JSON list of C-alpha atoms in Angstrom, two decimals:
[
{"chain": "A", "resi": 25, "resn": "MET", "atom": "CA", "xyz": [-9.21, 2.53, -32.44]},
{"chain": "A", "resi": 26, "resn": "VAL", "atom": "CA", "xyz": [-9.70, -1.16, -31.42]},
{"chain": "A", "resi": 27, "resn": "LEU", "atom": "CA", "xyz": [-6.06, -1.64, -32.52]},
{"chain": "A", "resi": 28, "resn": "THR", "atom": "CA", "xyz": [-4.49, 1.44, -31.18]},
{"chain": "A", "resi": 29, "resn": "TYR", "atom": "CA", "xyz": [-5.63, -0.74, -27.58]},
{"chain": "A", "resi": 30, "resn": "VAL", "atom": "CA", "xyz": [-3.80, -3.86, -28.74]},
{"chain": "A", "resi": 31, "resn": "LYS", "atom": "CA", "xyz": [-0.72, -1.63, -29.83]},
{"chain": "A", "resi": 32, "resn": "VAL", "atom": "CA", "xyz": [-1.01, -0.26, -25.96]},
{"chain": "A", "resi": 33, "resn": "PHE", "atom": "CA", "xyz": [-1.45, -3.40, -25.07]},
{"chain": "A", "resi": 34, "resn": "LEU", "atom": "CA", "xyz": [1.03, -5.16, -26.12]},
{"chain": "A", "resi": 35, "resn": "VAL", "atom": "CA", "xyz": [4.65, -2.86, -25.92]},
{"chain": "A", "resi": 36, "resn": "GLY", "atom": "CA", "xyz": [3.27, -1.98, -22.26]},
{"chain": "A", "resi": 37, "resn": "GLY", "atom": "CA", "xyz": [2.87, -5.96, -21.11]},
{"chain": "A", "resi": 38, "resn": "LEU", "atom": "CA", "xyz": [6.42, -6.28, -23.73]},
{"chain": "A", "resi": 39, "resn": "LEU", "atom": "CA", "xyz": [8.28, -3.53, -21.52]},
{"chain": "A", "resi": 40, "resn": "CYS", "atom": "CA", "xyz": [6.46, -5.21, -18.24]},
{"chain": "A", "resi": 41, "resn": "VAL", "atom": "CA", "xyz": [7.40, -9.20, -19.73]},
{"chain": "A", "resi": 42, "resn": "ILE", "atom": "CA", "xyz": [11.32, -7.41, -19.68]},
{"chain": "A", "resi": 43, "resn": "GLY", "atom": "CA", "xyz": [10.88, -6.54, -16.05]},
{"chain": "A", "resi": 44, "resn": "GLU", "atom": "CA", "xyz": [9.92, -9.50, -15.00]},
{"chain": "A", "resi": 45, "resn": "ALA", "atom": "CA", "xyz": [12.73, -11.25, -16.93]},
{"chain": "A", "resi": 46, "resn": "LEU", "atom": "CA", "xyz": [14.86, -9.31, -14.99]},
{"chain": "A", "resi": 47, "resn": "ILE", "atom": "CA", "xyz": [13.95, -9.92, -11.24]},
{"chain": "A", "resi": 48, "resn": "LEU", "atom": "CA", "xyz": [13.76, -13.53, -12.15]},
{"chain": "A", "resi": 49, "resn": "LYS", "atom": "CA", "xyz": [16.60, -14.37, -14.48]},
{"chain": "A", "resi": 50, "resn": "THR", "atom": "CA", "xyz": [19.20, -12.03, -13.03]},
{"chain": "A", "resi": 51, "resn": "LYS", "atom": "CA", "xyz": [20.49, -11.05, -9.23]},
{"chain": "A", "resi": 52, "resn": "LEU", "atom": "CA", "xyz": [19.02, -7.03, -10.30]},
{"chain": "A", "resi": 53, "resn": "THR", "atom": "CA", "xyz": [17.31, -5.27, -7.15]},
{"chain": "A", "resi": 54, "resn": "PRO", "atom": "CA", "xyz": [13.84, -4.06, -8.37]},
{"chain": "A", "resi": 55, "resn": "ALA", "atom": "CA", "xyz": [15.22, -0.59, -7.25]},
{"chain": "A", "resi": 56, "resn": "ARG", "atom": "CA", "xyz": [17.80, -1.49, -10.15]},
{"chain": "A", "resi": 57, "resn": "ILE", "atom": "CA", "xyz": [15.62, -2.58, -12.38]},
{"chain": "A", "resi": 58, "resn": "LEU", "atom": "CA", "xyz": [14.04, 0.58, -11.87]},
{"chain": "A", "resi": 59, "resn": "VAL", "atom": "CA", "xyz": [17.08, 3.03, -12.43]},
{"chain": "A", "resi": 60, "resn": "LEU", "atom": "CA", "xyz": [18.08, 1.43, -15.92]},
{"chain": "A", "resi": 61, "resn": "TYR", "atom": "CA", "xyz": [14.27, 1.41, -17.30]},
{"chain": "A", "resi": 62, "resn": "ILE", "atom": "CA", "xyz": [14.68, 5.08, -16.84]},
{"chain": "A", "resi": 63, "resn": "THR", "atom": "CA", "xyz": [18.30, 5.37, -17.73]},
{"chain": "A", "resi": 64, "resn": "ALA", "atom": "CA", "xyz": [16.58, 2.68, -20.89]},
{"chain": "A", "resi": 65, "resn": "GLY", "atom": "CA", "xyz": [14.33, 5.76, -21.91]},
{"chain": "A", "resi": 66, "resn": "VAL", "atom": "CA", "xyz": [16.91, 8.76, -21.58]},
{"chain": "A", "resi": 67, "resn": "GLY", "atom": "CA", "xyz": [19.66, 7.12, -23.49]},
{"chain": "A", "resi": 68, "resn": "LEU", "atom": "CA", "xyz": [17.28, 5.72, -26.50]},
{"chain": "A", "resi": 69, "resn": "SER", "atom": "CA", "xyz": [14.86, 9.29, -26.60]},
{"chain": "A", "resi": 70, "resn": "ALA", "atom": "CA", "xyz": [18.02, 10.52, -27.06]},
{"chain": "A", "resi": 71, "resn": "LEU", "atom": "CA", "xyz": [19.32, 8.27, -29.64]},
{"chain": "A", "resi": 72, "resn": "GLY", "atom": "CA", "xyz": [15.69, 9.46, -31.26]},
{"chain": "A", "resi": 73, "resn": "LEU", "atom": "CA", "xyz": [14.95, 5.78, -30.78]},
{"chain": "A", "resi": 74, "resn": "TYR", "atom": "CA", "xyz": [12.49, 5.83, -28.20]},
{"chain": "A", "resi": 75, "resn": "GLY", "atom": "CA", "xyz": [9.65, 8.72, -29.33]},
{"chain": "A", "resi": 76, "resn": "PRO", "atom": "CA", "xyz": [8.65, 6.94, -33.31]},
{"chain": "A", "resi": 77, "resn": "LEU", "atom": "CA", "xyz": [7.34, 4.48, -31.02]},
{"chain": "A", "resi": 78, "resn": "VAL", "atom": "CA", "xyz": [5.54, 6.19, -28.14]},
{"chain": "A", "resi": 79, "resn": "ARG", "atom": "CA", "xyz": [3.62, 7.85, -31.68]},
{"chain": "A", "resi": 80, "resn": "PHE", "atom": "CA", "xyz": [3.77, 4.06, -32.61]},
{"chain": "A", "resi": 81, "resn": "ALA", "atom": "CA", "xyz": [2.31, 3.14, -29.16]},
{"chain": "A", "resi": 82, "resn": "ALA", "atom": "CA", "xyz": [0.63, 6.00, -27.23]},
{"chain": "A", "resi": 83, "resn": "ALA", "atom": "CA", "xyz": [-0.01, 5.55, -23.20]},
{"chain": "A", "resi": 84, "resn": "GLY", "atom": "CA", "xyz": [2.19, 1.61, -23.47]},
{"chain": "A", "resi": 85, "resn": "ALA", "atom": "CA", "xyz": [5.15, 2.98, -24.18]},
{"chain": "A", "resi": 86, "resn": "THR", "atom": "CA", "xyz": [4.82, 7.09, -21.88]},
{"chain": "A", "resi": 87, "resn": "VAL", "atom": "CA", "xyz": [3.47, 5.26, -18.27]},
{"chain": "A", "resi": 88, "resn": "PRO", "atom": "CA", "xyz": [6.12, 3.24, -17.64]},
{"chain": "A", "resi": 89, "resn": "LEU", "atom": "CA", "xyz": [9.39, 4.24, -16.10]},
{"chain": "A", "resi": 90, "resn": "THR", "atom": "CA", "xyz": [11.17, 4.30, -19.71]},
{"chain": "A", "resi": 91, "resn": "GLY", "atom": "CA", "xyz": [8.12, 6.73, -20.41]},
{"chain": "A", "resi": 92, "resn": "PHE", "atom": "CA", "xyz": [9.95, 9.25, -17.62]},
{"chain": "A", "resi": 93, "resn": "GLY", "atom": "CA", "xyz": [13.12, 8.92, -18.77]},
{"chain": "A", "resi": 94, "resn": "HIS", "atom": "CA", "xyz": [12.09, 9.53, -22.36]},
{"chain": "A", "resi": 95, "resn": "ALA", "atom": "CA", "xyz": [10.08, 12.62, -20.30]},
{"chain": "A", "resi": 96, "resn": "LEU", "atom": "CA", "xyz": [12.59, 13.88, -18.87]},
{"chain": "A", "resi": 97, "resn": "ALA", "atom": "CA", "xyz": [15.10, 13.61, -22.19]},
{"chain": "A", "resi": 98, "resn": "GLN", "atom": "CA", "xyz": [12.68, 15.87, -24.04]},
{"chain": "A", "resi": 99, "resn": "GLY", "atom": "CA", "xyz": [12.03, 18.54, -21.09]},
{"chain": "A", "resi": 100, "resn": "ALA", "atom": "CA", "xyz": [15.96, 18.18, -21.24]},
{"chain": "A", "resi": 101, "resn": "ILE", "atom": "CA", "xyz": [16.77, 18.26, -24.54]},
{"chain": "A", "resi": 102, "resn": "ALA", "atom": "CA", "xyz": [13.30, 21.59, -25.71]},
{"chain": "A", "resi": 103, "resn": "ALA", "atom": "CA", "xyz": [15.31, 23.99, -22.32]},
{"chain": "A", "resi": 104, "resn": "VAL", "atom": "CA", "xyz": [18.91, 23.15, -23.74]},
{"chain": "A", "resi": 105, "resn": "GLN", "atom": "CA", "xyz": [17.72, 24.43, -27.34]},
{"chain": "A", "resi": 106, "resn": "GLU", "atom": "CA", "xyz": [15.13, 27.53, -25.71]},
{"chain": "A", "resi": 107, "resn": "THR", "atom": "CA", "xyz": [17.87, 28.99, -21.75]},
{"chain": "A", "resi": 108, "resn": "GLY", "atom": "CA", "xyz": [20.71, 26.73, -22.78]},
{"chain": "A", "resi": 109, "resn": "LEU", "atom": "CA", "xyz": [23.05, 24.76, -20.78]},
{"chain": "A", "resi": 110, "resn": "ILE", "atom": "CA", "xyz": [21.39, 25.51, -17.75]},
{"chain": "A", "resi": 111, "resn": "GLY", "atom": "CA", "xyz": [18.28, 24.15, -19.99]},
{"chain": "A", "resi": 112, "resn": "ALA", "atom": "CA", "xyz": [19.59, 20.28, -18.93]},
{"chain": "A", "resi": 113, "resn": "PHE", "atom": "CA", "xyz": [19.70, 21.06, -15.32]},
{"chain": "A", "resi": 114, "resn": "THR", "atom": "CA", "xyz": [16.10, 22.14, -14.57]},
{"chain": "A", "resi": 115, "resn": "GLY", "atom": "CA", "xyz": [14.52, 20.89, -18.17]},
{"chain": "A", "resi": 116, "resn": "GLY", "atom": "CA", "xyz": [13.71, 17.03, -17.19]},
{"chain": "A", "resi": 117, "resn": "VAL", "atom": "CA", "xyz": [11.88, 18.42, -14.14]},
{"chain": "A", "resi": 118, "resn": "ALA", "atom": "CA", "xyz": [10.59, 21.37, -15.44]},
{"chain": "A", "resi": 119, "resn": "ALA", "atom": "CA", "xyz": [9.17, 18.09, -18.10]},
{"chain": "A", "resi": 120, "resn": "THR", "atom": "CA", "xyz": [8.30, 15.93, -15.51]},
{"chain": "A", "resi": 121, "resn": "ALA", "atom": "CA", "xyz": [6.51, 18.78, -12.67]},
{"chain": "A", "resi": 122, "resn": "GLY", "atom": "CA", "xyz": [3.44, 17.16, -12.56]},
{"chain": "A", "resi": 123, "resn": "GLY", "atom": "CA", "xyz": [3.15, 13.28, -12.81]},
{"chain": "A", "resi": 124, "resn": "ILE", "atom": "CA", "xyz": [6.10, 13.72, -9.63]},
{"chain": "A", "resi": 125, "resn": "ALA", "atom": "CA", "xyz": [3.06, 16.08, -8.33]},
{"chain": "A", "resi": 126, "resn": "ALA", "atom": "CA", "xyz": [0.58, 13.93, -9.63]},
{"chain": "A", "resi": 127, "resn": "ALA", "atom": "CA", "xyz": [2.97, 10.51, -7.59]},
{"chain": "A", "resi": 128, "resn": "ILE", "atom": "CA", "xyz": [3.53, 12.50, -4.64]},
{"chain": "A", "resi": 129, "resn": "PHE", "atom": "CA", "xyz": [-0.52, 13.75, -3.69]},
{"chain": "A", "resi": 130, "resn": "PHE", "atom": "CA", "xyz": [-1.78, 10.61, -4.31]},
{"chain": "A", "resi": 131, "resn": "GLY", "atom": "CA", "xyz": [0.48, 8.94, -1.65]},
{"chain": "A", "resi": 132, "resn": "TYR", "atom": "CA", "xyz": [-0.37, 11.17, 0.20]},
{"chain": "A", "resi": 133, "resn": "LEU", "atom": "CA", "xyz": [-3.69, 11.15, -0.28]},
{"chain": "A", "resi": 134, "resn": "ALA", "atom": "CA", "xyz": [-3.28, 6.84, -0.61]},
{"chain": "A", "resi": 135, "resn": "ALA", "atom": "CA", "xyz": [-1.43, 7.01, 3.44]},
{"chain": "A", "resi": 136, "resn": "LEU", "atom": "CA", "xyz": [-4.79, 8.96, 4.35]},
{"chain": "A", "resi": 137, "resn": "LEU", "atom": "CA", "xyz": [-7.30, 7.06, 3.61]},
{"chain": "A", "resi": 138, "resn": "PHE", "atom": "CA", "xyz": [-5.70, 3.13, 4.23]},
{"chain": "A", "resi": 139, "resn": "ARG", "atom": "CA", "xyz": [-4.14, 1.89, 7.16]},
{"chain": "A", "resi": 140, "resn": "SER", "atom": "CA", "xyz": [-0.78, -0.24, 6.33]},
{"chain": "A", "resi": 141, "resn": "LYS", "atom": "CA", "xyz": [-0.20, -3.67, 7.63]},
{"chain": "A", "resi": 142, "resn": "PRO", "atom": "CA", "xyz": [2.51, -5.42, 8.20]},
{"chain": "A", "resi": 143, "resn": "LYS", "atom": "CA", "xyz": [3.47, -8.70, 6.20]},
{"chain": "A", "resi": 144, "resn": "ASP", "atom": "CA", "xyz": [3.12, -12.37, 7.54]},
{"chain": "A", "resi": 145, "resn": "PHE", "atom": "CA", "xyz": [5.72, -13.86, 6.96]}
]
């Protein structure tokens, strides 16, 4: 079990290090890096490369945004196999609906419970 935690930490940490290096060493904005990560997850999943990483590192590969891209791709692939071409448009949304709904709910809950403060520059 400890080895699993080490793998999760190392893979998730490596993905975060890559993101931080992109922020520090390039002129990419954080929003573009987020899109890059999601797109990379979709692309690697479509090529069959991200699935083995998920099996190896579990949450270390599924929690970062590349994991969201992977879930979108896998949902679309499964829906296309089940319902045809329309599944390419509906499968990704259906596969990630629970996570999206949770993010909206907990974001709203945080907005109700905590008061935002302006940053002092």
